[in-house]
Coordinates of N, CA and C in Angstrom, one line a residue:
M288 N 0.8 -1.3 0.0 CA 0.1 0.1 0.1 C 0.8 1.3 0.0
L289 N 0.5 2.3 -0.7 CA 1.5 3.5 -0.8 C 1.1 4.3 0.5
N290 N 2.1 5.1 0.7 CA 2.1 5.8 2.0 C 1.6 7.1 1.4
P291 N 0.4 7.6 2.3 CA -0.2 9.1 1.8 C 0.8 10.3 1.8
S292 N 1.6 10.2 2.9 CA 2.7 11.3 2.7 C 3.7 11.2 1.6
M293 N 3.6 10.4 0.9 CA 4.9 10.0 -0.1 C 4.1 10.5 -1.3
P294 N 4.9 10.9 -2.2 CA 4.5 11.5 -3.5 C 4.1 10.2 -4.4
L295 N 3.2 10.1 -5.2 CA 2.6 9.2 -5.9 C 3.9 8.5 -6.6
E296 N 4.8 9.2 -7.5 CA 5.7 9.0 -8.3 C 6.8 8.1 -7.4
T297 N 7.1 8.4 -6.0 CA 7.9 7.8 -5.3 C 7.6 6.3 -5.2
G298 N 6.3 6.2 -4.6 CA 5.7 5.0 -4.3 C 5.7 4.0 -5.4
I299 N 5.2 4.4 -6.7 CA 5.3 3.7 -7.9 C 6.6 3.1 -8.1
C300 N 7.5 4.1 -8.1 CA 9.0 3.7 -8.4 C 9.4 2.7 -7.5
S301 N 9.1 2.8 -6.1 CA 10.0 1.8 -5.2 C 9.0 0.6 -5.4
R302 N 7.7 0.6 -5.7 CA 7.1 -0.7 -5.7 C 7.9 -1.4 -7.1
W303 N 8.1 -0.8 -8.2 CA 8.8 -1.4 -9.3 C 10.2 -1.8 -9.1
S304 N 10.8 -1.0 -8.1 CA 12.2 -1.4 -8.1 C 12.3 -3.0 -7.2
A305 N 11.1 -3.0 -6.3 CA 11.2 -4.2 -5.4 C 11.1 -5.6 -6.2
E306 N 11.9 -6.5 -5.8 CA 12.0 -7.9 -6.6 C 10.5 -8.6 -6.5
P307 N 10.1 -9.1 -7.6 CA 8.9 -9.8 -7.5 C 9.0 -11.0 -6.5
T308 N 7.9 -11.2 -5.7 CA 7.8 -12.4 -5.0 C 7.6 -13.8 -5.9
L309 N 7.7 -15.0 -5.1 CA 7.5 -16.4 -5.7 C 6.3 -16.3 -6.2
R310 N 5.3 -15.9 -5.3 CA 3.7 -15.9 -5.7 C 3.6 -15.0 -7.0
E311 N 4.2 -13.8 -7.0 CA 3.7 -13.2 -8.1 C 4.3 -13.9 -9.5
I312 N 5.6 -14.1 -9.4 CA 6.1 -15.1 -10.4 C 5.4 -16.2 -10.7
M313 N 4.9 -17.1 -10.0 CA 4.0 -18.2 -10.4 C 2.9 -17.8 -10.9
L314 N 2.1 -16.6 -10.3 CA 0.9 -16.5 -11.1 C 1.3 -15.5 -12.6
L315 N 2.3 -15.2 -12.5 CA 2.6 -14.7 -13.8 C 2.9 -15.8 -14.8
A316 N 3.5 -16.7 -14.5 CA 3.5 -18.1 -15.3 C 2.4 -18.7 -15.5
L317 N 1.5 -18.9 -14.6 CA 0.0 -19.4 -14.7 C -0.6 -18.5 -15.6
L318 N -0.7 -17.5 -15.3 CA -1.6 -16.4 -16.6 C -1.0 -16.5 -17.9
S319 N 0.4 -16.6 -18.1 CA 0.9 -16.6 -19.5 C 0.5 -18.0 -20.0
G320 N 0.4 -19.2 -19.1 CA -0.1 -20.3 -19.7 C -1.3 -20.5 -20.1
L321 N -2.2 -20.0 -19.4 CA -3.6 -19.6 -19.7 C -4.0 -19.0 -20.9
L322 N -3.4 -17.7 -20.7 CA -3.2 -16.9 -22.0 C -3.1 -17.8 -23.2
F323 N -2.1 -18.6 -23.1 CA -1.2 -19.2 -24.3 C -2.4 -20.5 -24.7
A324 N -2.8 -21.1 -23.9 CA -3.9 -22.1 -24.1 C -5.0 -21.4 -24.7
A325 N -5.7 -20.4 -24.3 CA -6.8 -19.8 -24.7 C -6.6 -19.3 -26.2
T326 N -5.6 -18.8 -26.6 CA -5.2 -18.5 -27.9 C -5.1 -19.8 -28.9
I327 N -4.3 -20.7 -28.3 CA -4.4 -22.0 -29.2 C -5.7 -22.4 -29.5
L328 N -6.7 -22.5 -28.5 CA -8.0 -23.0 -28.3 C -8.9 -22.0 -29.4
Q329 N -8.6 -20.9 -29.6 CA -9.2 -20.2 -30.2 C -9.0 -20.3 -32.0
F330 N -7.8 -20.9 -32.1 CA -7.7 -21.1 -33.7 C -7.6 -22.6 -34.1
Q331 N -7.5 -23.5 -33.1 CA -7.4 -24.9 -33.5 C -7.7 -25.8 -32.3
N332 N -8.0 -27.0 -32.7 CA -8.3 -28.1 -31.5 C -7.0 -28.2 -30.8
C333 N -7.2 -28.4 -29.4 CA -6.0 -28.5 -28.6 C -5.4 -29.8 -29.0
G334 N -6.0 -30.9 -29.0 CA -5.5 -32.3 -29.4 C -4.3 -32.2 -30.5
S335 N -5.2 -31.7 -31.7 CA -4.4 -31.6 -33.0 C -3.2 -30.9 -32.8
A336 N -3.3 -29.6 -31.9 CA -2.2 -28.8 -31.9 C -0.9 -29.4 -31.3
V337 N -1.2 -30.5 -30.0 CA -0.3 -31.0 -29.3 C 0.3 -32.0 -30.2
T338 N -0.6 -32.9 -30.8 CA 0.0 -34.0 -31.8 C 0.8 -33.6 -33.0
N339 N 0.4 -32.3 -33.4 CA 1.3 -31.8 -34.7 C 2.3 -30.8 -34.2
F340 N 2.7 -30.8 -33.0 CA 3.7 -29.8 -32.4 C 5.0 -30.8 -32.1
G341 N 6.2 -30.3 -32.8 CA 7.2 -30.5 -32.7 C 7.6 -32.2 -32.7
D342 N 8.0 -32.7 -31.7 CA 8.2 -34.3 -31.6 C 7.1 -35.0 -30.8
S343 N 6.1 -34.2 -30.6 CA 5.1 -34.9 -29.4 C 4.8 -36.1 -29.8
E344 N 4.4 -36.3 -31.1 CA 3.9 -37.7 -31.6 C 5.0 -38.7 -31.1
A345 N 6.2 -38.3 -31.6 CA 7.1 -39.3 -31.3 C 7.2 -39.7 -29.7
Y346 N 7.3 -38.9 -29.1 CA 7.2 -38.8 -27.7 C 6.3 -39.9 -27.0
V347 N 5.1 -39.3 -27.5 CA 3.7 -40.5 -27.3 C 4.0 -41.6 -27.7
S348 N 4.6 -41.9 -28.7 CA 4.7 -43.3 -29.1 C 5.7 -44.1 -28.5
V349 N 6.8 -43.5 -27.8 CA 7.9 -44.1 -27.0 C 7.3 -44.2 -25.6
A350 N 6.6 -43.2 -25.3 CA 5.8 -43.5 -23.8 C 4.8 -44.7 -23.6
S351 N 4.0 -44.6 -24.8 CA 3.1 -45.8 -25.2 C 4.0 -47.2 -25.2
A352 N 4.9 -47.1 -25.9 CA 5.9 -48.4 -26.0 C 6.4 -48.6 -24.5
I353 N 6.9 -47.7 -23.7 CA 7.2 -48.2 -22.4 C 6.2 -48.5 -21.5
H354 N 5.0 -47.9 -21.6 CA 3.8 -47.9 -21.0 C 3.3 -49.6 -21.0
H355 N 3.5 -49.8 -22.2 CA 2.9 -51.2 -22.8 C 3.9 -52.4 -23.0
W356 N 5.1 -51.9 -22.5 CA 6.5 -52.9 -23.1 C 6.7 -53.4 -24.3
D357 N 6.3 -52.7 -25.5 CA 6.1 -53.2 -26.6 C 6.7 -52.2 -27.6
F358 N 8.2 -52.6 -27.8 CA 9.2 -51.8 -28.7 C 9.3 -51.9 -30.0
S359 N 8.4 -52.7 -30.6 CA 8.6 -53.3 -31.9 C 8.1 -52.1 -32.8
G360 N 9.0 -51.9 -33.9 CA 9.0 -50.8 -34.9 C 9.1 -49.3 -34.3
L361 N 9.9 -49.4 -33.2 CA 10.1 -47.9 -32.9 C 11.4 -47.3 -33.1
Q362 N 11.5 -46.1 -33.7 CA 12.5 -45.3 -33.9 C 12.7 -44.3 -32.9
I363 N 14.0 -44.6 -32.0 CA 14.1 -43.7 -30.8 C 15.3 -42.7 -31.0
K364 N 14.9 -41.3 -31.1 CA 16.0 -40.2 -31.2 C 15.8 -39.1 -30.3
Q365 N 14.9 -39.3 -29.3 CA 14.8 -38.3 -28.3 C 15.4 -38.6 -26.9
F366 N 15.2 -37.5 -25.9 CA 15.7 -37.7 -24.7 C 14.5 -38.9 -24.0
W367 N 15.2 -39.7 -23.3 CA 14.4 -40.8 -22.7 C 13.6 -40.4 -21.2
G368 N 14.2 -39.5 -20.8 CA 13.6 -39.3 -19.4 C 12.1 -38.8 -19.6
Y369 N 12.0 -38.0 -20.6 CA 10.4 -37.4 -20.7 C 9.4 -38.5 -21.1
P370 N 9.8 -39.5 -22.0 CA 8.8 -40.4 -22.1 C 8.6 -41.6 -20.9
Y371 N 9.6 -41.6 -20.1 CA 9.7 -42.4 -18.7 C 8.7 -41.9 -17.9
A372 N 8.7 -40.4 -17.7 CA 8.0 -39.4 -16.7 C 6.5 -39.6 -17.5
M373 N 6.5 -39.5 -18.7 CA 5.0 -39.7 -19.3 C 4.3 -41.1 -19.0
A374 N 5.1 -42.1 -19.3 CA 4.6 -43.6 -19.2 C 4.2 -43.6 -17.6
A375 N 5.2 -43.2 -16.6 CA 4.9 -43.5 -15.3 C 3.7 -42.7 -14.8
L376 N 3.4 -41.4 -15.3 CA 2.1 -40.8 -15.0 C 0.9 -41.2 -15.7
S377 N 1.1 -41.8 -16.8 CA 0.1 -42.7 -17.4 C -0.1 -44.0 -16.6
G378 N 0.8 -44.5 -16.3 CA 0.6 -45.7 -15.7 C -0.3 -45.5 -14.0
I379 N 0.1 -44.5 -13.4 CA -0.3 -44.1 -12.2 C -1.7 -43.8 -12.3
T380 N -1.9 -42.7 -13.1 CA -3.2 -42.0 -13.1 C -4.2 -42.5 -14.1
H381 N -3.6 -43.3 -14.9 CA -4.5 -43.7 -16.0 C -4.9 -42.7 -17.4
F382 N -4.2 -41.6 -17.1 CA -4.3 -40.7 -18.2 C -4.0 -41.1 -19.5
P383 N -4.5 -40.9 -20.7 CA -3.6 -41.2 -22.0 C -2.4 -40.7 -22.0
E384 N -1.5 -41.1 -22.8 CA 0.0 -40.5 -22.9 C 0.0 -39.2 -23.4
Q385 N -0.9 -38.8 -24.2 CA -0.9 -37.5 -24.8 C -1.1 -36.4 -23.7
T386 N -2.2 -36.8 -22.6 CA -2.6 -35.9 -21.5 C -1.2 -35.9 -20.6
S387 N -0.6 -37.1 -20.4 CA 0.7 -37.2 -19.7 C 1.7 -36.3 -20.2
L388 N 1.8 -36.4 -21.5 CA 2.9 -35.4 -22.1 C 2.6 -33.8 -21.8
L389 N 1.4 -33.4 -21.7 CA 0.9 -31.9 -21.5 C 1.2 -31.8 -19.7
V390 N 0.9 -32.6 -19.0 CA 0.9 -32.6 -17.7 C 2.5 -32.7 -17.2
V391 N 3.3 -33.5 -17.8 CA 4.8 -33.6 -17.3 C 5.3 -32.1 -17.8
S392 N 4.9 -31.8 -19.2 CA 5.8 -30.5 -19.6 C 5.4 -29.1 -18.9
C393 N 3.9 -29.1 -18.4 CA 3.5 -28.2 -17.9 C 4.0 -27.9 -16.3
A394 N 4.2 -29.2 -15.7 CA 4.2 -29.4 -14.3 C 6.1 -29.0 -14.3
S395 N 6.8 -29.6 -15.4 CA 8.3 -29.3 -15.3 C 8.6 -27.9 -15.7
S396 N 7.7 -27.2 -16.4 CA 8.0 -25.7 -16.6 C 7.9 -25.0 -15.4
F397 N 6.7 -25.2 -14.8 CA 6.3 -24.6 -13.3 C 7.7 -24.5 -12.4
L398 N 7.9 -26.1 -12.4 CA 9.0 -26.3 -11.5 C 10.5 -25.6 -11.8
S399 N 10.5 -25.4 -13.3 CA 11.9 -24.6 -13.7 C 11.8 -23.5 -13.3
V400 N 10.7 -22.8 -13.4 CA 10.5 -21.3 -13.0 C 10.6 -21.3 -11.5
L401 N 10.1 -22.2 -10.6 CA 10.3 -22.2 -9.3 C 11.7 -22.0 -8.9
L402 N 12.6 -23.3 -9.6 CA 13.9 -23.5 -9.4 C 14.9 -22.3 -9.8
A403 N 14.4 -21.6 -10.9 CA 15.1 -20.3 -11.4 C 15.0 -19.3 -10.4
Y404 N 13.7 -19.3 -9.6 CA 13.5 -18.1 -8.6 C 14.4 -18.6 -7.4
Q405 N 14.7 -19.6 -7.1 CA 15.3 -20.2 -5.9 C 17.1 -19.9 -6.2
L406 N 17.6 -19.9 -7.6 CA 18.7 -19.8 -7.7 C 19.1 -18.5 -8.1
W407 N 18.1 -17.6 -9.0 CA 18.7 -16.3 -9.2 C 17.7 -15.5 -8.8
G408 N 16.7 -15.6 -8.1 CA 15.5 -14.4 -7.8 C 14.5 -14.2 -8.7
G409 N 13.7 -13.3 -8.3 CA 12.4 -12.9 -8.9 C 12.5 -12.4 -10.3
W410 N 13.3 -11.3 -10.7 CA 13.5 -10.9 -11.7 C 14.1 -11.9 -13.1
I411 N 14.7 -12.8 -12.6 CA 15.2 -13.6 -13.6 C 14.5 -14.8 -13.9
A412 N 13.7 -15.2 -12.8 CA 12.7 -16.2 -12.9 C 11.5 -15.6 -13.8
G413 N 11.1 -14.5 -13.8 CA 10.1 -13.8 -14.4 C 10.4 -13.7 -16.0
L414 N 11.8 -13.4 -16.4 CA 12.2 -13.4 -17.6 C 12.1 -14.6 -18.2
F415 N 12.8 -15.5 -17.3 CA 12.6 -16.7 -17.9 C 11.5 -17.5 -18.2
A416 N 10.4 -17.1 -17.4 CA 9.1 -17.8 -17.5 C 8.3 -17.0 -18.8
L417 N 8.8 -16.0 -19.2 CA 8.0 -15.2 -20.1 C 8.7 -14.8 -21.4
L418 N 10.2 -14.8 -21.6 CA 10.8 -14.2 -22.3 C 10.9 -14.7 -23.8
N419 N 10.6 -16.0 -23.5 CA 10.7 -16.7 -24.9 C 9.6 -17.4 -25.4
F420 N 9.0 -17.3 -26.5 CA 7.8 -17.7 -27.2 C 8.0 -19.2 -27.4
D421 N 9.3 -19.7 -27.9 CA 9.6 -21.2 -28.0 C 9.5 -21.9 -26.7
W422 N 9.8 -21.5 -25.7 CA 9.8 -21.9 -24.3 C 8.3 -22.2 -24.0
M423 N 7.4 -21.3 -24.4 CA 6.0 -21.2 -24.0 C 5.4 -22.5 -25.0
Q424 N 5.9 -22.6 -26.0 CA 5.5 -23.6 -26.8 C 5.7 -25.1 -26.2
R425 N 6.9 -25.2 -26.1 CA 7.4 -26.4 -25.3 C 6.7 -26.8 -23.9
S426 N 6.4 -25.9 -23.1 CA 5.9 -25.8 -21.9 C 4.5 -26.3 -22.2
F427 N 3.6 -25.5 -22.9 CA 2.2 -26.0 -22.7 C 1.7 -26.7 -24.1
L428 N 2.4 -27.0 -25.0 CA 2.1 -28.0 -26.3 C 2.8 -29.0 -26.1
G429 N 3.7 -29.4 -25.3 CA 4.6 -30.6 -25.0 C 6.0 -30.6 -25.7
G430 N 7.0 -30.9 -24.8 CA 8.4 -30.8 -25.1 C 9.2 -31.2 -24.1
S431 N 10.5 -31.9 -24.5 CA 11.5 -32.4 -23.3 C 12.2 -31.3 -22.7
E432 N 12.3 -30.0 -23.2 CA 12.9 -28.8 -22.6 C 12.7 -28.5 -21.2
P433 N 11.2 -28.5 -21.0 CA 11.1 -28.1 -19.6 C 11.5 -29.2 -18.6
L434 N 11.4 -30.2 -18.8 CA 12.0 -31.3 -17.6 C 13.5 -31.4 -17.9
A435 N 14.2 -31.2 -19.2 CA 15.6 -31.1 -19.1 C 15.9 -29.8 -18.3
A436 N 15.2 -28.7 -18.2 CA 15.6 -27.5 -17.6 C 15.4 -27.6 -16.2
A437 N 14.3 -28.4 -15.7 CA 14.1 -28.6 -14.4 C 15.1 -29.7 -13.7
L438 N 15.5 -30.7 -14.4 CA 16.7 -31.3 -13.9 C 17.9 -30.6 -13.8
I439 N 18.3 -29.7 -14.8 CA 19.5 -29.0 -14.7 C 19.4 -27.9 -13.6
F440 N 18.4 -27.2 -13.7 CA 18.4 -26.2 -12.5 C 18.2 -26.8 -11.1
G441 N 17.8 -28.1 -11.0 CA 17.5 -28.7 -9.7 C 19.0 -29.3 -9.3
A442 N 20.0 -29.6 -10.4 CA 21.2 -29.9 -10.4 C 22.0 -28.7 -9.7
F443 N 21.7 -27.5 -10.3 CA 22.5 -26.6 -10.0 C 22.3 -26.1 -8.5
L444 N 21.1 -26.2 -7.9 CA 20.6 -25.9 -6.7 C 21.2 -26.8 -5.8
A445 N 21.2 -28.3 -6.2 CA 21.8 -29.1 -5.4 C 23.4 -29.0 -5.1
L446 N 24.1 -28.6 -6.1 CA 25.0 -28.4 -5.9 C 25.7 -27.0 -5.0
R447 N 24.7 -26.0 -5.1 CA 24.9 -25.0 -4.5 C 24.7 -25.3 -3.0
K448 N 24.0 -26.1 -2.6 CA 23.8 -26.3 -1.3 C 24.5 -27.7 -1.0
E449 N 25.5 -27.9 -1.7 CA 26.4 -29.2 -1.4 C 26.0 -30.4 -1.1
R450 N 24.7 -30.5 -2.0 CA 24.2 -32.0 -1.8 C 24.5 -32.9 -3.0
Y451 N 25.8 -33.6 -2.9 CA 26.2 -34.0 -4.2 C 25.8 -35.2 -4.5
L452 N 25.2 -36.0 -4.0 CA 24.3 -37.3 -4.4 C 23.3 -36.9 -5.2
T453 N 22.4 -35.8 -4.6 CA 21.2 -35.3 -5.5 C 22.0 -34.7 -6.6
W454 N 22.8 -34.0 -6.6 CA 23.2 -33.4 -7.8 C 23.8 -34.5 -9.0
S455 N 24.6 -35.3 -8.6 CA 24.8 -36.4 -9.3 C 23.8 -37.2 -10.0
L456 N 22.6 -37.6 -9.0 CA 21.7 -38.3 -9.7 C 20.6 -37.3 -10.7
L457 N 20.6 -36.0 -10.3 CA 20.0 -35.1 -11.4 C 20.6 -35.0 -12.6
C458 N 22.1 -35.1 -12.7 CA 22.9 -34.9 -13.7 C 22.9 -36.2 -14.6
L459 N 22.2 -37.4 -14.1 CA 22.1 -38.6 -15.0 C 21.0 -38.2 -16.2
R460 N 21.2 -38.7 -17.2 CA 20.3 -38.7 -18.3 C 20.1 -40.2 -19.0
P461 N 19.1 -40.8 -19.1 CA 18.9 -42.0 -19.7 C 19.1 -42.0 -21.2

């Protein structure tokens, strides 16, 4: 709240110079995700947008192969951690693999923003969450980059806190 004895310009400037809180950053990331999803839904079907985006179809096929343990005819060229996470989520929740793809990428994106906040503060986390349209596509249409960023940022944080076992486990990539 602004101080009544302080000039309006001073109160506004001091508020904008204060670092954003974690709550503000997470709300910003959530709002940007909702706006992104609303924009996609305005122009096309969400299911087809996800299926036709990047490597999503290939990740879904690998996750389905892992989930059903049938690897016949599968061409694998992707980061395997993402399909494993999708298959695990699908197995636990009985979500379809495409829904698991979106849940894992969205959750990993928010986790990456949270870890960026813990590592570098509010301004950097806010820029990280919003600055790159490609990041938003990977976060809200499916992509392995949010999970990879979450693992990398988690490893940085573990190293900063001198938790070397956690750091080494987060650095492993299947």
